[in-house]
Amino acid sequence: MAVPDPAHAAHCLQHISYYRLRAYWLPFEESAPTDGEHKFKDGTSFDDVLALYAFDRRLRLQIMDAIERIEVSLRGSWAHHLAMKYGPHGYLDPEHYDRADNYAKAFASLIEEIERSKDTFIVHYRTKYDDPEHPPIWMTAEVMSLGQLSKWLGNLKLRADRQAIAKPYGLDEKVLVSVAHHLTYVRNICAHHGRLWNKQFTVTMIVPNSPASLKLSMNSAAARKLYNTLAVVGYMMGIVAPGTVAAVAYRADGFLPTR
């Protein structure tokens, strides 16, 4: 590997670490190492590796920004539908959920989150009201993580409720639940500064049958790669935040650039 600026390379290795950078130079290695030695392809430069690392960092920031907007929208859709149908506190009724054990776990996790919260509106509710004991759904939605939301949404007993929440996004409820679960996984990678580029995902999504443009833009043969995530994020951003960079990437014909 060529190292045009050894001092700068040493600085990067100290502050990024050899092990972290190594994932970005693997594609520059010969495909079949001999005698346990990892040899680089001709023309490989440390600057190319560093550029790839910087690209991945910018990519994480863009994905985090998009997932934040999608998460806020999903919270709103969930809270609005359940509040209108079951009332401000109806979302806490275990009768509305399919599995009692999953409800109990989700409820316990949510209460812990509420009790930890220092948000002004949560503190105000706790100091002013004791009946009902827990906040209404529009407050709860503001302290609920995307991972928690995906569990509450997926455990709703009535498909009609899940479908109503999914309707603004033009997706089947099963697809939306899988998208929320997958984006939680991707968001956690980003939040912990993990690698997105060239990563094999363990949590994937259902490829939707509709809308047709989204189905055609996804690559079912590479379900564990980032491309499908970008296709779905672009599609969702076109609904929740049209005109943004991620939404524009999902063109009017429904196709992203080359996979």
Short mmCIF file of C-alpha atoms in Angstrom, two decimals:
data_model
loop_
_atom_site.label_atom_id
_atom_site.label_comp_id
_atom_site.label_asym_id
_atom_site.label_seq_id
_atom_site.Cartn_x
_atom_site.Cartn_y
_atom_site.Cartn_z
CA MET A 1 0.00 0.00 0.00
CA ALA A 2 1.33 3.40 -0.94
CA VAL A 3 1.44 5.88 1.95
CA PRO A 4 1.93 9.37 0.45
CA ASP A 5 1.98 11.11 3.85
CA PRO A 6 3.34 8.80 6.59
CA ALA A 7 2.81 11.38 9.35
CA HIS A 8 -0.84 11.83 8.43
CA ALA A 9 -1.29 8.05 8.16
CA ALA A 10 0.19 7.63 11.65
CA HIS A 11 -2.18 10.28 12.97
CA CYS A 12 -5.18 8.48 11.43
CA LEU A 13 -4.12 5.11 12.80
CA GLN A 14 -3.77 6.63 16.26
CA HIS A 15 -7.16 8.39 16.27
CA ILE A 16 -9.22 5.98 14.15
CA SER A 17 -7.36 2.73 14.91
CA TYR A 18 -5.79 0.12 12.69
CA TYR A 19 -8.61 -2.39 13.26
CA ARG A 20 -11.38 0.07 12.33
CA LEU A 21 -9.64 1.18 9.14
CA ARG A 22 -8.79 -2.36 8.13
CA ALA A 23 -12.41 -3.07 7.15
CA TYR A 24 -12.11 -0.37 4.50
CA TRP A 25 -8.95 -1.71 2.89
CA LEU A 26 -10.09 -5.32 2.61
CA PRO A 27 -11.48 -4.73 -0.93
CA PHE A 28 -8.02 -3.51 -1.95
CA GLU A 29 -6.39 -6.80 -0.95
CA GLU A 30 -5.70 -9.68 -3.30
CA SER A 31 -8.64 -12.09 -3.20
CA ALA A 32 -6.56 -15.13 -2.21
CA PRO A 33 -3.84 -14.35 0.35
CA THR A 34 -0.86 -16.72 0.14
CA ASP A 35 1.15 -17.99 3.08
CA GLY A 36 -1.07 -16.03 5.45
CA GLU A 37 0.10 -12.74 3.97
CA HIS A 38 -2.42 -10.11 2.94
CA LYS A 39 -1.12 -8.40 -0.17
CA PHE A 40 -2.62 -5.30 -1.72
CA LYS A 41 -3.54 -4.88 -5.35
CA ASP A 42 -1.24 -2.73 -7.43
CA GLY A 43 -1.97 0.97 -7.10
CA THR A 44 -3.57 0.78 -3.63
CA SER A 45 -3.10 3.98 -1.64
CA PHE A 46 -3.78 4.79 2.00
CA ASP A 47 -5.56 7.93 0.77
CA ASP A 48 -8.10 5.77 -1.10
CA VAL A 49 -8.81 3.81 2.08
CA LEU A 50 -9.22 7.00 4.08
CA ALA A 51 -11.54 8.45 1.43
CA LEU A 52 -13.72 5.35 1.68
CA TYR A 53 -13.81 5.68 5.47
CA ALA A 54 -14.81 9.35 5.20
CA PHE A 55 -17.53 8.47 2.69
CA ASP A 56 -18.99 5.91 5.10
CA ARG A 57 -19.02 8.49 7.90
CA ARG A 58 -20.93 10.97 5.75
CA LEU A 59 -23.29 8.20 4.67
CA ARG A 60 -24.11 7.37 8.31
CA LEU A 61 -24.93 11.01 9.02
CA GLN A 62 -27.25 11.20 6.00
CA ILE A 63 -29.00 7.95 6.93
CA MET A 64 -29.40 9.06 10.55
CA ASP A 65 -30.98 12.31 9.42
CA ALA A 66 -33.45 10.46 7.18
CA ILE A 67 -34.35 7.83 9.77
CA GLU A 68 -35.02 10.58 12.32
CA ARG A 69 -37.64 12.11 10.02
CA ILE A 70 -39.20 8.75 9.26
CA GLU A 71 -39.29 7.85 12.95
CA VAL A 72 -41.04 11.09 13.88
CA SER A 73 -43.62 10.47 11.17
CA LEU A 74 -44.24 6.88 12.30
CA ARG A 75 -44.72 8.03 15.88
CA GLY A 76 -47.29 10.55 14.72
CA SER A 77 -49.21 8.07 12.58
CA TRP A 78 -49.28 5.52 15.41
CA ALA A 79 -50.37 8.03 18.05
CA HIS A 80 -52.99 9.72 15.87
CA HIS A 81 -54.77 6.53 14.83
CA LEU A 82 -54.87 4.94 18.28
CA ALA A 83 -55.90 8.19 20.00
CA MET A 84 -58.74 8.77 17.55
CA LYS A 85 -59.99 5.18 17.82
CA TYR A 86 -59.34 4.27 21.46
CA GLY A 87 -58.86 7.60 23.23
CA PRO A 88 -55.80 9.25 24.83
CA HIS A 89 -54.97 6.29 27.09
CA GLY A 90 -56.54 3.43 25.14
CA TYR A 91 -53.17 2.40 23.76
CA LEU A 92 -52.35 0.95 27.21
CA ASP A 93 -55.28 -1.48 27.19
CA PRO A 94 -53.79 -4.99 26.85
CA GLU A 95 -56.94 -6.10 25.03
CA HIS A 96 -55.69 -4.30 21.93
CA TYR A 97 -52.58 -6.47 21.65
CA ASP A 98 -52.01 -9.95 20.32
CA ARG A 99 -49.45 -11.43 22.70
CA ALA A 100 -49.72 -10.70 26.41
CA ASP A 101 -46.04 -11.49 27.05
CA ASN A 102 -44.85 -9.08 24.38
CA TYR A 103 -47.23 -6.44 25.70
CA ALA A 104 -45.90 -6.87 29.24
CA LYS A 105 -42.28 -6.47 28.08
CA ALA A 106 -43.11 -3.44 25.92
CA PHE A 107 -45.13 -1.84 28.71
CA ALA A 108 -42.37 -2.33 31.30
CA SER A 109 -39.77 -0.88 28.91
CA LEU A 110 -41.99 2.09 28.12
CA ILE A 111 -42.66 2.89 31.78
CA GLU A 112 -38.93 2.83 32.48
CA GLU A 113 -38.42 5.28 29.64
CA ILE A 114 -41.15 7.58 30.94
CA GLU A 115 -39.78 7.49 34.50
CA ARG A 116 -36.28 8.33 33.24
CA SER A 117 -37.52 11.19 31.10
CA LYS A 118 -36.69 14.75 32.12
CA ASP A 119 -38.76 16.26 29.32
CA THR A 120 -40.81 19.22 30.53
CA PHE A 121 -44.13 17.79 29.35
CA ILE A 122 -43.53 14.45 31.11
CA VAL A 123 -42.45 16.15 34.35
CA HIS A 124 -45.50 18.43 34.16
CA TYR A 125 -47.84 15.46 33.70
CA ARG A 126 -46.32 13.54 36.62
CA THR A 127 -46.55 16.51 38.98
CA LYS A 128 -50.06 17.61 37.99
CA TYR A 129 -51.92 14.36 37.24
CA ASP A 130 -52.19 11.01 38.96
CA ASP A 131 -55.28 9.71 37.17
CA PRO A 132 -54.70 8.26 34.64
CA GLU A 133 -51.30 7.37 36.02
CA HIS A 134 -49.49 7.33 32.68
CA PRO A 135 -49.32 10.06 30.02
CA PRO A 136 -51.58 10.16 26.95
CA ILE A 137 -50.33 8.59 23.77
CA TRP A 138 -49.18 11.81 22.10
CA MET A 139 -46.78 12.43 25.02
CA THR A 140 -45.66 8.81 25.16
CA ALA A 141 -44.87 8.86 21.45
CA GLU A 142 -42.33 11.62 22.04
CA VAL A 143 -40.23 9.54 24.43
CA MET A 144 -40.65 6.21 22.66
CA SER A 145 -37.74 4.87 20.63
CA LEU A 146 -38.17 3.53 17.11
CA GLY A 147 -37.40 0.05 18.42
CA GLN A 148 -40.13 0.32 21.04
CA LEU A 149 -42.56 1.70 18.48
CA SER A 150 -41.96 -1.22 16.10
CA LYS A 151 -42.85 -3.63 18.92
CA TRP A 152 -46.05 -1.80 19.92
CA LEU A 153 -47.09 -1.54 16.28
CA GLY A 154 -46.30 -5.15 15.43
CA ASN A 155 -48.19 -6.49 18.45
CA LEU A 156 -51.48 -4.74 17.70
CA LYS A 157 -54.19 -7.39 17.63
CA LEU A 158 -56.27 -5.97 14.78
CA ARG A 159 -54.75 -5.91 11.33
CA ALA A 160 -57.13 -3.04 10.57
CA ASP A 161 -55.29 -0.89 13.13
CA ARG A 162 -51.88 -1.73 11.71
CA GLN A 163 -53.16 -1.14 8.20
CA ALA A 164 -54.60 2.27 9.11
CA ILE A 165 -51.24 3.32 10.53
CA ALA A 166 -49.45 2.06 7.40
CA LYS A 167 -51.89 3.68 4.95
CA PRO A 168 -50.20 7.12 4.73
CA TYR A 169 -47.06 5.37 3.47
CA GLY A 170 -48.76 3.28 0.80
CA LEU A 171 -47.41 0.09 2.36
CA ASP A 172 -48.95 -3.10 3.69
CA GLU A 173 -48.83 -3.24 7.47
CA LYS A 174 -46.50 -6.27 7.50
CA VAL A 175 -44.07 -4.40 5.30
CA LEU A 176 -44.22 -1.29 7.49
CA VAL A 177 -43.54 -3.31 10.65
CA SER A 178 -40.54 -4.96 8.98
CA VAL A 179 -39.29 -1.58 7.75
CA ALA A 180 -39.54 -0.10 11.27
CA HIS A 181 -37.67 -3.09 12.68
CA HIS A 182 -34.95 -2.88 10.03
CA LEU A 183 -34.50 0.89 10.36
CA THR A 184 -34.14 0.45 14.13
CA TYR A 185 -31.26 -1.93 13.44
CA VAL A 186 -29.65 0.43 10.90
CA ARG A 187 -30.12 3.43 13.19
CA ASN A 188 -28.34 1.60 16.01
CA ILE A 189 -25.41 0.87 13.71
CA CYS A 190 -25.22 4.57 12.83
CA ALA A 191 -25.63 5.71 16.45
CA HIS A 192 -22.71 3.51 17.51
CA HIS A 193 -20.57 4.67 14.57
CA GLY A 194 -20.59 1.26 12.93
CA ARG A 195 -19.80 0.54 9.30
CA LEU A 196 -22.64 0.79 6.77
CA TRP A 197 -20.65 0.51 3.57
CA ASN A 198 -20.32 -3.08 2.36
CA LYS A 199 -21.97 -4.46 5.51
CA GLN A 200 -24.01 -7.67 5.54
CA PHE A 201 -27.17 -6.88 7.52
CA THR A 202 -28.64 -9.49 9.84
CA VAL A 203 -32.05 -7.78 10.11
CA THR A 204 -33.70 -7.43 6.71
CA MET A 205 -37.05 -6.20 5.35
CA ILE A 206 -39.95 -7.70 3.46
CA VAL A 207 -39.80 -6.74 -0.22
CA PRO A 208 -43.23 -5.19 -0.87
CA ASN A 209 -45.54 -6.14 -3.69
CA SER A 210 -46.74 -2.57 -3.87
CA PRO A 211 -46.17 0.13 -4.75
CA ALA A 212 -44.72 -1.39 -7.89
CA SER A 213 -42.07 1.32 -8.20
CA LEU A 214 -40.62 0.42 -4.80
CA LYS A 215 -40.72 -3.31 -5.50
CA LEU A 216 -38.89 -2.82 -8.80
CA SER A 217 -36.28 -0.58 -7.23
CA MET A 218 -35.35 -3.14 -4.57
CA ASN A 219 -32.88 -5.94 -5.18
CA SER A 220 -34.23 -9.20 -3.77
CA ALA A 221 -30.94 -10.95 -4.59
CA ALA A 222 -29.06 -8.66 -2.20
CA ALA A 223 -31.46 -8.46 0.73
CA ARG A 224 -28.65 -8.06 3.26
CA LYS A 225 -26.94 -5.14 1.58
CA LEU A 226 -27.40 -1.41 2.06
CA TYR A 227 -28.98 -0.79 -1.34
CA ASN A 228 -32.45 -1.95 -0.28
CA THR A 229 -32.24 0.23 2.82
CA LEU A 230 -31.49 3.25 0.65
CA ALA A 231 -34.37 2.39 -1.68
CA VAL A 232 -36.85 2.24 1.21
CA VAL A 233 -35.45 5.32 2.92
CA GLY A 234 -35.68 7.25 -0.34
CA TYR A 235 -39.27 6.10 -0.84
CA MET A 236 -40.30 6.97 2.73
CA MET A 237 -38.58 10.36 2.57
CA GLY A 238 -40.50 11.12 -0.60
CA ILE A 239 -43.64 10.86 1.56
CA VAL A 240 -42.58 12.37 4.88
CA ALA A 241 -40.09 15.00 3.65
CA PRO A 242 -40.47 15.55 -0.10
CA GLY A 243 -37.83 17.71 -1.69
CA THR A 244 -34.98 16.60 0.58
CA VAL A 245 -31.79 15.04 -0.77
CA ALA A 246 -32.81 11.48 0.13
CA ALA A 247 -36.24 11.92 -1.39
CA VAL A 248 -34.87 13.39 -4.61
CA ALA A 249 -32.58 10.36 -4.98
CA TYR A 250 -35.70 8.24 -5.34
CA ARG A 251 -36.62 9.51 -8.79
CA ALA A 252 -40.08 9.91 -10.21
CA ASP A 253 -39.80 6.60 -12.09
CA GLY A 254 -39.17 4.82 -8.80
CA PHE A 255 -35.57 3.86 -9.46
CA LEU A 256 -32.45 4.80 -7.59
CA PRO A 257 -29.10 4.98 -9.36
CA THR A 258 -27.31 1.75 -10.26
CA ARG A 259 -27.29 -0.92 -7.58
#
